[in-house]
CSV table of C-alpha atoms in Angstrom, one decimal:
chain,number,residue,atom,x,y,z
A,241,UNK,CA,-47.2,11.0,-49.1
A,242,UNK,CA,-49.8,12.3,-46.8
A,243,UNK,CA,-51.3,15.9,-48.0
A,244,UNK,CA,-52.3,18.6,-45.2
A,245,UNK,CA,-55.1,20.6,-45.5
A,246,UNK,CA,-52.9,24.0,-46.5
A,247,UNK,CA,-51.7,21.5,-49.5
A,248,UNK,CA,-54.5,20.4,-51.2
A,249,UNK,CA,-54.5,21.9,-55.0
A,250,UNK,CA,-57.8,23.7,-55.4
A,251,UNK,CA,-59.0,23.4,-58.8
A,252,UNK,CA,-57.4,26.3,-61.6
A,253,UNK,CA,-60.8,28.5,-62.0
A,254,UNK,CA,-61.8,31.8,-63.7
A,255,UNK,CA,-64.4,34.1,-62.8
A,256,UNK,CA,-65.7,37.2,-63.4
A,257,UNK,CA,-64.5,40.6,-61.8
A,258,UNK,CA,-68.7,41.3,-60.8
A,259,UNK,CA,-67.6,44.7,-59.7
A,260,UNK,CA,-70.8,45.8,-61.2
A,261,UNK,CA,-72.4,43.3,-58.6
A,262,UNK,CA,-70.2,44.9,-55.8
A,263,UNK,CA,-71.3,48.4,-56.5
A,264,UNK,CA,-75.2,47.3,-56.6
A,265,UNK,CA,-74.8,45.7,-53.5
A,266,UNK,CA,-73.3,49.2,-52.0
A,267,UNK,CA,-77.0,51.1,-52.7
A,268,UNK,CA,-78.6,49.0,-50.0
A,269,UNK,CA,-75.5,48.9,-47.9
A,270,UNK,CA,-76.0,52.5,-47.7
A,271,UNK,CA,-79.8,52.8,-47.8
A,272,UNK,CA,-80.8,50.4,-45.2
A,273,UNK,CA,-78.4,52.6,-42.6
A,274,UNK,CA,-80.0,55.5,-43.9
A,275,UNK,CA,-83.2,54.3,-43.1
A,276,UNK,CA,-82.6,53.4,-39.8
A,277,UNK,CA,-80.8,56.9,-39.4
A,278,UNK,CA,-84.8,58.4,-40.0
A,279,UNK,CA,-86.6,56.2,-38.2
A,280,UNK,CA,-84.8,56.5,-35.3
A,281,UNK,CA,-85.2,60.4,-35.5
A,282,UNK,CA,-89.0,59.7,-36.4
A,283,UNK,CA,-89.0,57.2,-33.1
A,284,UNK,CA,-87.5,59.6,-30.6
A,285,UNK,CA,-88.0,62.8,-31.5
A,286,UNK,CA,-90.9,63.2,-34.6
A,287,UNK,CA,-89.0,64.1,-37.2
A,288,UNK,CA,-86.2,63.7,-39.7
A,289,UNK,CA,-82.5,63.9,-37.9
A,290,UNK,CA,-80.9,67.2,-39.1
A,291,UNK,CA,-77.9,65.4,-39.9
A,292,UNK,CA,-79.4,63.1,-42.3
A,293,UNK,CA,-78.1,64.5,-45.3
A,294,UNK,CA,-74.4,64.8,-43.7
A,295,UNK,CA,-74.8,60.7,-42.4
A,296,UNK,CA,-75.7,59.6,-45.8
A,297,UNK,CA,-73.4,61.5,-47.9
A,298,UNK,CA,-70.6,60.8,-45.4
A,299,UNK,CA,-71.7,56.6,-45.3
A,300,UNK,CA,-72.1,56.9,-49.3
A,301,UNK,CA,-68.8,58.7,-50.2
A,302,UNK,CA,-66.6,56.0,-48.1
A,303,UNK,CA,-68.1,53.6,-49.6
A,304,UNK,CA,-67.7,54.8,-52.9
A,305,UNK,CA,-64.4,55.4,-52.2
A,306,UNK,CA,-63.5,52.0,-50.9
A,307,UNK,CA,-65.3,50.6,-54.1
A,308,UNK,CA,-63.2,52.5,-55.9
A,309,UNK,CA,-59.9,51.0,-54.2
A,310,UNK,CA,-61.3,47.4,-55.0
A,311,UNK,CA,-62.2,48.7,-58.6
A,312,UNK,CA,-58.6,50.0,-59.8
A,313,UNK,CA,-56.8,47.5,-57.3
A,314,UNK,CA,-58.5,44.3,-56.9
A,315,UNK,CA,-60.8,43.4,-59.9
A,316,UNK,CA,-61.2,39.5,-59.0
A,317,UNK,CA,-62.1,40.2,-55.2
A,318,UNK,CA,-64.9,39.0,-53.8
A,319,UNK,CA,-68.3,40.8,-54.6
A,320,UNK,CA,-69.6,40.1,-51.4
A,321,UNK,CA,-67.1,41.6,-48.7
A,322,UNK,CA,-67.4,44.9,-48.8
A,323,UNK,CA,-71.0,45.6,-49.2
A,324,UNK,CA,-71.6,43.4,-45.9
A,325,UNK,CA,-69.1,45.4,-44.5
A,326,UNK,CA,-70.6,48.9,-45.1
A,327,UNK,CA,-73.7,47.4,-44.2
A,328,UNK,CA,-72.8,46.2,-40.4
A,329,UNK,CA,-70.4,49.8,-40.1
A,330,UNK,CA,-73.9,51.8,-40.9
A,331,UNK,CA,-76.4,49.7,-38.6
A,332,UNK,CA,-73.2,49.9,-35.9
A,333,UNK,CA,-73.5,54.1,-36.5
A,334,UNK,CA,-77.2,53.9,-36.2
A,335,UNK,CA,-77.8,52.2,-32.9
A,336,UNK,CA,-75.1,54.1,-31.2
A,337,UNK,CA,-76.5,57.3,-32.7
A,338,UNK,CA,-80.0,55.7,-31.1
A,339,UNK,CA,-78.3,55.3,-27.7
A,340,UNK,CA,-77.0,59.1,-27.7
A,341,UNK,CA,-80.6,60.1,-28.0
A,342,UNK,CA,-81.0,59.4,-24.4
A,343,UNK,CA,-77.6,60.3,-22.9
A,344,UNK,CA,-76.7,64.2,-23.9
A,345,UNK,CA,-73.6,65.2,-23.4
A,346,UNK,CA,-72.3,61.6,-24.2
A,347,UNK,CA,-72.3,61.8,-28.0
A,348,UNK,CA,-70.5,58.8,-29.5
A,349,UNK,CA,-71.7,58.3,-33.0
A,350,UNK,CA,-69.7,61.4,-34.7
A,351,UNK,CA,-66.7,59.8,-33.3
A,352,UNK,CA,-67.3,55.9,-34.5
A,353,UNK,CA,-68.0,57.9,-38.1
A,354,UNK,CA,-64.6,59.6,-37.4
A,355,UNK,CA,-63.1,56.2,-36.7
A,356,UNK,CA,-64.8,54.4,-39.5
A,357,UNK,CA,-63.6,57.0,-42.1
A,358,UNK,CA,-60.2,56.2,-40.7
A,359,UNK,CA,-60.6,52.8,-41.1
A,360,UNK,CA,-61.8,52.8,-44.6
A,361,UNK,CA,-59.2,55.2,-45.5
A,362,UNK,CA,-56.8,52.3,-44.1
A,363,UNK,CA,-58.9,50.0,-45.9
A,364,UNK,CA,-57.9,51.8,-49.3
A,365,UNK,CA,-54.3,52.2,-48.4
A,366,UNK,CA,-54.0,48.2,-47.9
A,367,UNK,CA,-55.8,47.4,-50.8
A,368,UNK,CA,-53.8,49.7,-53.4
A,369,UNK,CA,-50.3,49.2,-51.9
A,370,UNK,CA,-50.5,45.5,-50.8
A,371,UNK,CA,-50.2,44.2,-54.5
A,372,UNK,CA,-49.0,40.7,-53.4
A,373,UNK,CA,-50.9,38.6,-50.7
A,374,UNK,CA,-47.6,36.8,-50.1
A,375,UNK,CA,-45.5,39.8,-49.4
A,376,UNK,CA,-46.4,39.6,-45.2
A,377,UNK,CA,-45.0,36.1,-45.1
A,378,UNK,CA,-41.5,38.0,-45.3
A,379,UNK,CA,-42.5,39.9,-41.7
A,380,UNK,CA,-43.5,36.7,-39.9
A,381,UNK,CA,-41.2,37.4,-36.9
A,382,UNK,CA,-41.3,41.1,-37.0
A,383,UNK,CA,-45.2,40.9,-36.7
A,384,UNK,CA,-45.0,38.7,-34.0
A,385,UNK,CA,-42.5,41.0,-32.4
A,386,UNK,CA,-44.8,44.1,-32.8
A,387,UNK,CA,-47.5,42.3,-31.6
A,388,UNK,CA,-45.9,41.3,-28.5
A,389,UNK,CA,-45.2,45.1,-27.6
A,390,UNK,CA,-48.8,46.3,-28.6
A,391,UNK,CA,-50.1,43.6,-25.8
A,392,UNK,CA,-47.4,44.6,-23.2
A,393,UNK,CA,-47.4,48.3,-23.3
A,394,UNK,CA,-50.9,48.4,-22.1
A,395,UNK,CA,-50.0,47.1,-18.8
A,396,UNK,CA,-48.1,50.4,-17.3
A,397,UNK,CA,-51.1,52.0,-17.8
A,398,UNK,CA,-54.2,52.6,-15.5
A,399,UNK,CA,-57.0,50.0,-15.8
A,400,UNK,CA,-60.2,50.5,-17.2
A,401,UNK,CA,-63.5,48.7,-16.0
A,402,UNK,CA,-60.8,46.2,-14.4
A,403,UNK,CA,-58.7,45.4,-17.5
A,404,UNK,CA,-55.5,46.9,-18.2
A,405,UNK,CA,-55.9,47.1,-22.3
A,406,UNK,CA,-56.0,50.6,-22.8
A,407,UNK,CA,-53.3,53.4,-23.7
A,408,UNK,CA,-54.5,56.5,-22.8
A,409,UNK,CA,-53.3,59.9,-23.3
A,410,UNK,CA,-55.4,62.8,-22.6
A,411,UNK,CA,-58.7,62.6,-24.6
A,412,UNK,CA,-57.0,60.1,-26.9
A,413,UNK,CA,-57.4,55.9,-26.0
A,414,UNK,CA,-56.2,53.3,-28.1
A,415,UNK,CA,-56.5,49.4,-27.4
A,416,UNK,CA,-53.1,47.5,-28.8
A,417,UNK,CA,-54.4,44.2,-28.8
A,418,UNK,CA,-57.0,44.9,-31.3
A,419,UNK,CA,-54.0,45.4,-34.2
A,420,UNK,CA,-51.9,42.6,-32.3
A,421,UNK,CA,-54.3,40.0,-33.7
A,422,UNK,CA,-53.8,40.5,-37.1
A,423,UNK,CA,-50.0,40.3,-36.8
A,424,UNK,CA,-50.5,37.5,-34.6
A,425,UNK,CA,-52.3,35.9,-37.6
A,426,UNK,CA,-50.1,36.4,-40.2
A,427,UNK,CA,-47.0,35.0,-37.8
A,428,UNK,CA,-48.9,32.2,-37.3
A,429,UNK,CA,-49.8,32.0,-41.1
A,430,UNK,CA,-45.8,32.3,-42.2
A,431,UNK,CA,-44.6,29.9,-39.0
A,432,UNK,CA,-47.0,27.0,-39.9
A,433,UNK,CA,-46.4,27.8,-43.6
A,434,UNK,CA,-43.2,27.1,-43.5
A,435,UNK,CA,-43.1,24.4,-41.0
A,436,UNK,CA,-45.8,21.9,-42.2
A,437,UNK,CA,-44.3,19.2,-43.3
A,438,UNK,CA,-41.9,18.8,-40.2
A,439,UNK,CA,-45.5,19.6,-37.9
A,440,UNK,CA,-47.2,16.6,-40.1
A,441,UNK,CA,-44.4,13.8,-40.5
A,442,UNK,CA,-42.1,14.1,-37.5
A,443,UNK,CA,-43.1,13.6,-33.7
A,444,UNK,CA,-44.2,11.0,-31.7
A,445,UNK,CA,-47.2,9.3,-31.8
A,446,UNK,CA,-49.7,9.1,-29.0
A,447,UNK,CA,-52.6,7.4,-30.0
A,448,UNK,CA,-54.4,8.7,-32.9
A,449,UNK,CA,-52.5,12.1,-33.0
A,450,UNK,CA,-48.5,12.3,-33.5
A,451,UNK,CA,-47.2,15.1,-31.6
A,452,UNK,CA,-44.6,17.6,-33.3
A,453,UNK,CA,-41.3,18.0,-32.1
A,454,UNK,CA,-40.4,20.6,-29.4
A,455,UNK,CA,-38.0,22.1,-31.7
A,456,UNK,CA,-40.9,22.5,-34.8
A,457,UNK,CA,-44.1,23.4,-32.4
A,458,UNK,CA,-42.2,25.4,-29.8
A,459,UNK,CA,-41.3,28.7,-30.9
A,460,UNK,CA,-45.1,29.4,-32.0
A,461,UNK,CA,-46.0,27.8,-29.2
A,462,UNK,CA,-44.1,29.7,-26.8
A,463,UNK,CA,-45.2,32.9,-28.4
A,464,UNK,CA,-48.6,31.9,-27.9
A,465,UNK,CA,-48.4,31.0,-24.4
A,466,UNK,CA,-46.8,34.6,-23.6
A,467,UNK,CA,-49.4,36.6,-25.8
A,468,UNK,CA,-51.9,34.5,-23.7
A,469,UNK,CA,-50.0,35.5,-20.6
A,470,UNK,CA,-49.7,38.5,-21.1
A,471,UNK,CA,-53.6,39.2,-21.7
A,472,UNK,CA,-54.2,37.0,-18.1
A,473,UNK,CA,-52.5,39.6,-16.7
A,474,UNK,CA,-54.1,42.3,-18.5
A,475,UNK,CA,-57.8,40.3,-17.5
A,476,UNK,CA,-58.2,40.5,-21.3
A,477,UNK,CA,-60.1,37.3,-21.3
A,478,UNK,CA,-62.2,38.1,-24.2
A,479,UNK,CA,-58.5,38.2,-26.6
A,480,UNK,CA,-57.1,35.6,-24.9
A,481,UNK,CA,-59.9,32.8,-25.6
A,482,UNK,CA,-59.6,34.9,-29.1
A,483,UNK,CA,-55.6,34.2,-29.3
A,484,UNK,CA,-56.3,30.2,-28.2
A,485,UNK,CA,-59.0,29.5,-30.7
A,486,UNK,CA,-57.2,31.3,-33.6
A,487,UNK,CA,-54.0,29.1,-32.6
A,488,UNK,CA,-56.0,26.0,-32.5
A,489,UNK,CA,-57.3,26.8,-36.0
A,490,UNK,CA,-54.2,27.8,-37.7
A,491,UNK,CA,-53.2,24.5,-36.5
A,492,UNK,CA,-55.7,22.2,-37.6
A,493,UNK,CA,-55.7,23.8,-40.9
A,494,UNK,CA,-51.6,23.7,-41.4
A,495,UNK,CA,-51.7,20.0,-40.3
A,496,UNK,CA,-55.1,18.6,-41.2
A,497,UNK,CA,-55.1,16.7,-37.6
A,498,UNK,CA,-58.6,17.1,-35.9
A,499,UNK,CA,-57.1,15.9,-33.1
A,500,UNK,CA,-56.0,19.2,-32.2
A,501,UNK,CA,-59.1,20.2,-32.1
A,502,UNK,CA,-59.9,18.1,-29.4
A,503,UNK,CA,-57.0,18.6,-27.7
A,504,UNK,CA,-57.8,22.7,-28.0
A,505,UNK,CA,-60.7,21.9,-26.3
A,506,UNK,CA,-59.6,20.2,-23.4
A,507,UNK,CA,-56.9,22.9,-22.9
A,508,UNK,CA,-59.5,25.7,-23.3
A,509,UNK,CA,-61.6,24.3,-20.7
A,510,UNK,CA,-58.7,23.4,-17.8
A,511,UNK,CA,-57.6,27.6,-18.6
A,512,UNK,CA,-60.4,28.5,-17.6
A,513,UNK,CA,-61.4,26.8,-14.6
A,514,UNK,CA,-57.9,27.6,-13.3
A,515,UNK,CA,-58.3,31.4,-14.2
A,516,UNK,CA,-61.8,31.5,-13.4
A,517,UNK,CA,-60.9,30.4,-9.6
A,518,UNK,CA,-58.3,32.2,-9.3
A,519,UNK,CA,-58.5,36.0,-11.0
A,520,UNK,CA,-61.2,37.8,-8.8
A,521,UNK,CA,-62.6,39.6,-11.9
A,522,UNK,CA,-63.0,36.6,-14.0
A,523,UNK,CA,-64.2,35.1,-11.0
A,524,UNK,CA,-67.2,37.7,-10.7
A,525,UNK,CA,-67.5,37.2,-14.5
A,526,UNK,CA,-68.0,33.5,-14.0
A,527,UNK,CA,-70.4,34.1,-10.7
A,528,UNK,CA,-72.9,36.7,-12.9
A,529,UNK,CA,-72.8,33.7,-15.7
A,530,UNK,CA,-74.3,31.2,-13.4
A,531,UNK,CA,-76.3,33.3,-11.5
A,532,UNK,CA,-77.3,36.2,-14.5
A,533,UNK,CA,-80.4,37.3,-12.2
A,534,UNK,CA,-79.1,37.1,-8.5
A,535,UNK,CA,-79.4,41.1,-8.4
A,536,UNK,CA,-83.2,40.9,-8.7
A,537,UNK,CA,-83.9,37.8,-6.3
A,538,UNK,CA,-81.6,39.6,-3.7
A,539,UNK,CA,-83.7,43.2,-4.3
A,540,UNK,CA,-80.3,44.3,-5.7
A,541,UNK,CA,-81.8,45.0,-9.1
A,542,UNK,CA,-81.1,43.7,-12.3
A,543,UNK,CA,-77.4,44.0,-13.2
A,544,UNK,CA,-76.1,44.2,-16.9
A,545,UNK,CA,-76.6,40.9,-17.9
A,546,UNK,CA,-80.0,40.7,-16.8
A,547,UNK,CA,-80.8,43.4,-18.3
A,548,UNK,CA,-80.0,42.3,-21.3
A,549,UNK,CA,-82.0,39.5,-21.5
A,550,UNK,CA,-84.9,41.1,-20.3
A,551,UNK,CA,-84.3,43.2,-23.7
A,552,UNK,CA,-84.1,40.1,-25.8
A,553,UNK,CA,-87.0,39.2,-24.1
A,554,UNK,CA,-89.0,42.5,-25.0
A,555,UNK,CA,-88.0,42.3,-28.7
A,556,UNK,CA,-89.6,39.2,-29.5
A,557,UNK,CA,-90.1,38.1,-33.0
A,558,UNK,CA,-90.0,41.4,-34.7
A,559,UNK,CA,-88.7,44.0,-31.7
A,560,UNK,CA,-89.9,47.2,-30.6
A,561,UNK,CA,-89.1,48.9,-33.4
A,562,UNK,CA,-85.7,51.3,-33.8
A,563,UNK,CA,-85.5,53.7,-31.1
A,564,UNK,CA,-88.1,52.6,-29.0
A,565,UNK,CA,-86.7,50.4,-26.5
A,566,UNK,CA,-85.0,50.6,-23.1
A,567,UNK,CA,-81.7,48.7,-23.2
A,568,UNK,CA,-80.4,52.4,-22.1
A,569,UNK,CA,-80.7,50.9,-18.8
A,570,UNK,CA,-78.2,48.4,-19.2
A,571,UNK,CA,-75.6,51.1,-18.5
A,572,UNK,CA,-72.1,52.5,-20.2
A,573,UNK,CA,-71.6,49.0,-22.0
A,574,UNK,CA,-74.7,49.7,-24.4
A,575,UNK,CA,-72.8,51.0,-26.9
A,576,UNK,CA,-69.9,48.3,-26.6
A,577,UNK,CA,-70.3,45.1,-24.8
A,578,UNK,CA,-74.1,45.0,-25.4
A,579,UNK,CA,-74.7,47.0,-28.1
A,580,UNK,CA,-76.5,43.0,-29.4
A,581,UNK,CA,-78.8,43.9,-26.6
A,582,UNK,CA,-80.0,46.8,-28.1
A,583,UNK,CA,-80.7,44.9,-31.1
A,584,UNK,CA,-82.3,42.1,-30.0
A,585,UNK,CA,-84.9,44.3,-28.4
A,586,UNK,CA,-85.6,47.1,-31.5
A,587,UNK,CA,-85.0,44.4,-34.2
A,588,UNK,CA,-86.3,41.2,-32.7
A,589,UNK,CA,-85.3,37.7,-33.2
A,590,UNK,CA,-85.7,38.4,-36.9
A,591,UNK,CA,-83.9,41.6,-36.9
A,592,UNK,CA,-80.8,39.3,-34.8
A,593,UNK,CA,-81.0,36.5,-37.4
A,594,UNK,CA,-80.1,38.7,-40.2
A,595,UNK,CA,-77.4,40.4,-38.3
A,596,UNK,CA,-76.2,36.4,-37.7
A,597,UNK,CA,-76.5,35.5,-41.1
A,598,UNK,CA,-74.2,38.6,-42.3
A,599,UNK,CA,-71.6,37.8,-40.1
A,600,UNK,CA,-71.6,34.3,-41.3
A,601,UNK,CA,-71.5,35.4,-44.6
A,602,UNK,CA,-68.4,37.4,-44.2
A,603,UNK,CA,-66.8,34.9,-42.5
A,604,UNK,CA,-67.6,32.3,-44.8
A,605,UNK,CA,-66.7,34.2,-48.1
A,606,UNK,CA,-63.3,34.1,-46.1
A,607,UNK,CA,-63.0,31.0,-45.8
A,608,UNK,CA,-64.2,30.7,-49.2
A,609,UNK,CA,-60.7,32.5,-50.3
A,610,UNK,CA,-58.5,30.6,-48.3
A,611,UNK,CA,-59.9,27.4,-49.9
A,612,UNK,CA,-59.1,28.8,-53.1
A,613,UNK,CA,-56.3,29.9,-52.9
A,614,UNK,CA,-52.5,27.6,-54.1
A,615,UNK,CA,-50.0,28.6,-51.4
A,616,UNK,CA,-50.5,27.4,-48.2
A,617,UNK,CA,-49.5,31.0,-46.3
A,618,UNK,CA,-52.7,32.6,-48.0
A,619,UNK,CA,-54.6,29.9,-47.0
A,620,UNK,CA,-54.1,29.7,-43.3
A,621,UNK,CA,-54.0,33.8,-43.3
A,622,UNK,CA,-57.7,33.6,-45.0
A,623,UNK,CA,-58.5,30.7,-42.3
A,624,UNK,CA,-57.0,32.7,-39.6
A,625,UNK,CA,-58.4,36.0,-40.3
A,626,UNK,CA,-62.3,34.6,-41.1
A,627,UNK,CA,-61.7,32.7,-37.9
A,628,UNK,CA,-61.0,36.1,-35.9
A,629,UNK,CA,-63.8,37.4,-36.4
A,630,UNK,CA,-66.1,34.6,-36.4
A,631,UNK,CA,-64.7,33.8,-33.0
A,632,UNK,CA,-64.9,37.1,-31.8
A,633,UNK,CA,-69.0,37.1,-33.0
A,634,UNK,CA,-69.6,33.8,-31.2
A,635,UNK,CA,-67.5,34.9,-27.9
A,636,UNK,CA,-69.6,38.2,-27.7
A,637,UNK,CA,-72.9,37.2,-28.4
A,638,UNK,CA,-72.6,34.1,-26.4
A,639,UNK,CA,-71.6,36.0,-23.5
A,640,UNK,CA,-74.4,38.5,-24.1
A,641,UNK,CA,-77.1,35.7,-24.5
A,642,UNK,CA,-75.6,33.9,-21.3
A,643,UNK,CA,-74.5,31.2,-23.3
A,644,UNK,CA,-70.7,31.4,-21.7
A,645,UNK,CA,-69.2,34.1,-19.3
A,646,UNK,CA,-68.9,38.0,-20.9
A,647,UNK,CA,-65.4,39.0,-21.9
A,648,UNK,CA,-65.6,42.4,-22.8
A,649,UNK,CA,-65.1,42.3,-26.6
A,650,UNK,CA,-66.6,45.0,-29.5
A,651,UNK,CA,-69.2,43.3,-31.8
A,652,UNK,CA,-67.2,43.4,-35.2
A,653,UNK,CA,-68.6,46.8,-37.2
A,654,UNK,CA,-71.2,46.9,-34.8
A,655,UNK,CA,-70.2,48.3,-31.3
A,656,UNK,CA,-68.4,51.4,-30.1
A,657,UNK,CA,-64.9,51.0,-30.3
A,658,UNK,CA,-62.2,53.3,-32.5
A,659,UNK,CA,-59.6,50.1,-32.3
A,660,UNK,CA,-61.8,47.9,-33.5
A,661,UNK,CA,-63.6,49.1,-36.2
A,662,UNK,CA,-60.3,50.2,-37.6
A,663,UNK,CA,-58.6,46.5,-37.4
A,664,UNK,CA,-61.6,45.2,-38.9
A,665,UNK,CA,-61.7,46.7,-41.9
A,666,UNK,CA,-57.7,46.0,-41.9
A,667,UNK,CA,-59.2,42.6,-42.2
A,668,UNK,CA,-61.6,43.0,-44.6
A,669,UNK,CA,-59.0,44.4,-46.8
A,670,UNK,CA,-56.6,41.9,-46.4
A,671,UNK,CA,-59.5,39.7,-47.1
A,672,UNK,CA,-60.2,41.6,-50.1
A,673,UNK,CA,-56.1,40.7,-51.4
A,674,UNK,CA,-56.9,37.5,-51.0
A,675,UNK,CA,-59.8,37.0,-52.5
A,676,UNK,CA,-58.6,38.5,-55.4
A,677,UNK,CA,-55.4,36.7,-55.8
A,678,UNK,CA,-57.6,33.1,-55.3
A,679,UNK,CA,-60.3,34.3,-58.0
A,680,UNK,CA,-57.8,35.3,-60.5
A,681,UNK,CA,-57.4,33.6,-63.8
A,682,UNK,CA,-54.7,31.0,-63.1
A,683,UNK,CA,-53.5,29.2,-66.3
A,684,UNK,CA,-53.2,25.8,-66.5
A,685,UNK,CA,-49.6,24.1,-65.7
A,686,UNK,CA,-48.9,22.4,-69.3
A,687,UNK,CA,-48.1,18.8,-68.9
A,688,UNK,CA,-44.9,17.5,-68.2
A,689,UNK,CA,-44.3,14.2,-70.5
């Protein structure tokens, strides 16, 4: 019988806990941030922030405290996650912290440290209750069901920059569909669990690639299509090509058929010539992709994405230096849409690559732990939540660079956004479990005679 990719047996392995490694990786985590913190002070106003002390000690305590979690909780996790994690969370804090330099009144880097606090605190809370990876296949339908609410209710409330994906209430604002991708991910993860062998060996064949049954591939299906739906509506783009590739993933992964992958393709790229014709934003979206310097041939002046560019132009190589660029000019998506911008142009090219190469680090020490791991609902939760934010890294800095349209995601860690930087590090501690549970000693299965 044909074995799926969530099947294969990954070979029984023991390693060592290299929690001393974790908590040697934190010291730079925490200094390099720390660093920036100064010379950005240094840059833009001569001397040391007054704050300094209260940025470090508040960066260093979480992560200490966080370490701590993984220490009493999760000895075999993986060494790596959360000092990249830390890492990306205090660079995020320093260039919006650069940014508020040169928009008073519009402080937003004591509230992302709010946020990340809260985060981490939820990071610890996951890691020291969640004592089972497998215990969220139980909540399969009830996740997706709660994740279906968190992406409607945003839609009986105002929009925002031309998406409706915000609950706000007062001074308070809170995006839904930022928690709705991780339950999305782990209904996904328990549906295609459960269902793999009837998704593999039943269907019709059409050509190279059998097709499930209606009544197998429907429900997740259908639950996809509304989520998708639903974030149309919203002009959520940026979740919804999230949503789709995550969907195709899961898939490929639960069935081991790369035909889907194809077939993901071709369905991703008829969505969105339909929506792109057809939903005016999206539309102007698609227009500013094609044309990303229009604004300054017309005498218009150089609109966001231009300006961006012209920022990764100006960093070159090695980049301005911290604090002493101009992406301020790109407007009130610095912080969040184009916060890369502001990168690109203080860090340089280099200064981007490394920022690439941590990313791709997480994701692939995720990936790592659903390979790892024996049961096939940790593996395609691992796969699914390593492909989130992979995915959301290549959508936003491809739409940043011009490579495809802008949807209006967060950088991961990086950008301005309470929502986010809270889900993520619910990621990275789920990712935490399951590293732990796929590095653990597992003892050989005595042979049967």
């Amino acid at each position: 019988m044909r074995t799926t990719t969530a099947d294969a047996p990954p070979p029984a392995v023991r390693r060592p806990e290299r929690r001393g490694a974790e908590l040697a990786l934190l010291v730079p985590a925490v200094l390099i941030p720390l660093y920036g913190y100064v010379e950005v002070g240094l840059a833009r106003r001569g001397a040391v922030p007054p704050g300094v002390a209260g940025y470090g000690g508040t960066l260093a305590g979480l992560a200490g405290l966080a370490h701590l979690a993984v220490r009493l909780r999760a000895r075999n996790a993986d060494p790596l996650l959360l000092p990249i994690a830390v890492l990306l969370n205090g660079l995020g804090l320093v260039l919006i912290y650069r940014l508020d330099l040169q928009t008073p009144g519009r402080a937003a880097a004591p509230t992302q440290m709010m946020w990340s606090a809260l985060g981490i605190a939820l990071f610890t809370v996951v890691v020291a209750a969640l004592r089972d990876h497998r215990v969220p296949a139980r909540y399969g339908y009830l996740s997706m069901a709660v994740a279906l609410v968190l992406m409607v209710v945003p839609v009986f409330f105002p929009a925002v920059n031309g998406a409706r994906i915000w609950i706000r209430v007062g001074a308070f604002s809170i995006q839904p569909g930022e928690f709705a991708k991780i339950l999305l991910a782990v209904f996904f993860a328990a549906y295609l669990a459960a269902n793999r062998h009837a998704l593999v060996f039943t269907g019709r064949r059409v050509w190279r690639l059998r097709l499930p049954t209606g009544r197998v591939l429907g429900p997740v299906l259908a639950i996809w299509a509304v989520s998708v739906g639903v974030l149309v509506i919203e002009t959520d783009l940026g979740t919804s090509l999230l949503f789709f590739g995550l969907f195709v993933i899961m898939l490929y992964v639960a069935t081991g058929r790369t035909g889907w992958i194809a077939v993901g393709l071709l369905l991703a790229v008829a969505g969105a010539a339909v929506v792109g014709s057809l939903e005016p934003h999206v539309h102007g979206r698609v227009t500013a992709w094609l044309h990303p310097l229009a604004g300054t041939t017309t005498g218009q002046g150089a609109g966001q994405l231009a300006q961006a560019l012209f920022a990764f132009g100006a960093g070159g190589l090695l980049g301005a230096g911290l604090g002493q660029g101009h992406s301020i000019l790109i407007g009130f998506a610095a912080r969040s849409d184009f916060i890369l911008a502001t990168a690109g142009e203080e860090l340089g090219l280099t200064g981007l690559t490394v920022l690439f190469l941590l990313y791709a680090l997480l994701a692939a020490r995720g990936y790592r732990a659903g390979l790892a791991l024996r049961d096939p609902f940790g593996r395609l939760l691992a796969t699914g939540l390593a492909a989130i934010l992979s995915l959301q890294v290549f959508v936003i800095a491809g739409g940043v660079t011009d490579l495809i349209p802008l949807t209006g995601m967060a950088m991961p860690f990086l950008a301005q956004g309470g929502s986010s930087v809270v889900t993520n590090w619910i990621i990275i501690a789920l990712l935490i479990r399951l590293s732990d549970a796929a590095r653990a000693h597992h003892p050989a299965r005595p042979e049967t005679p």
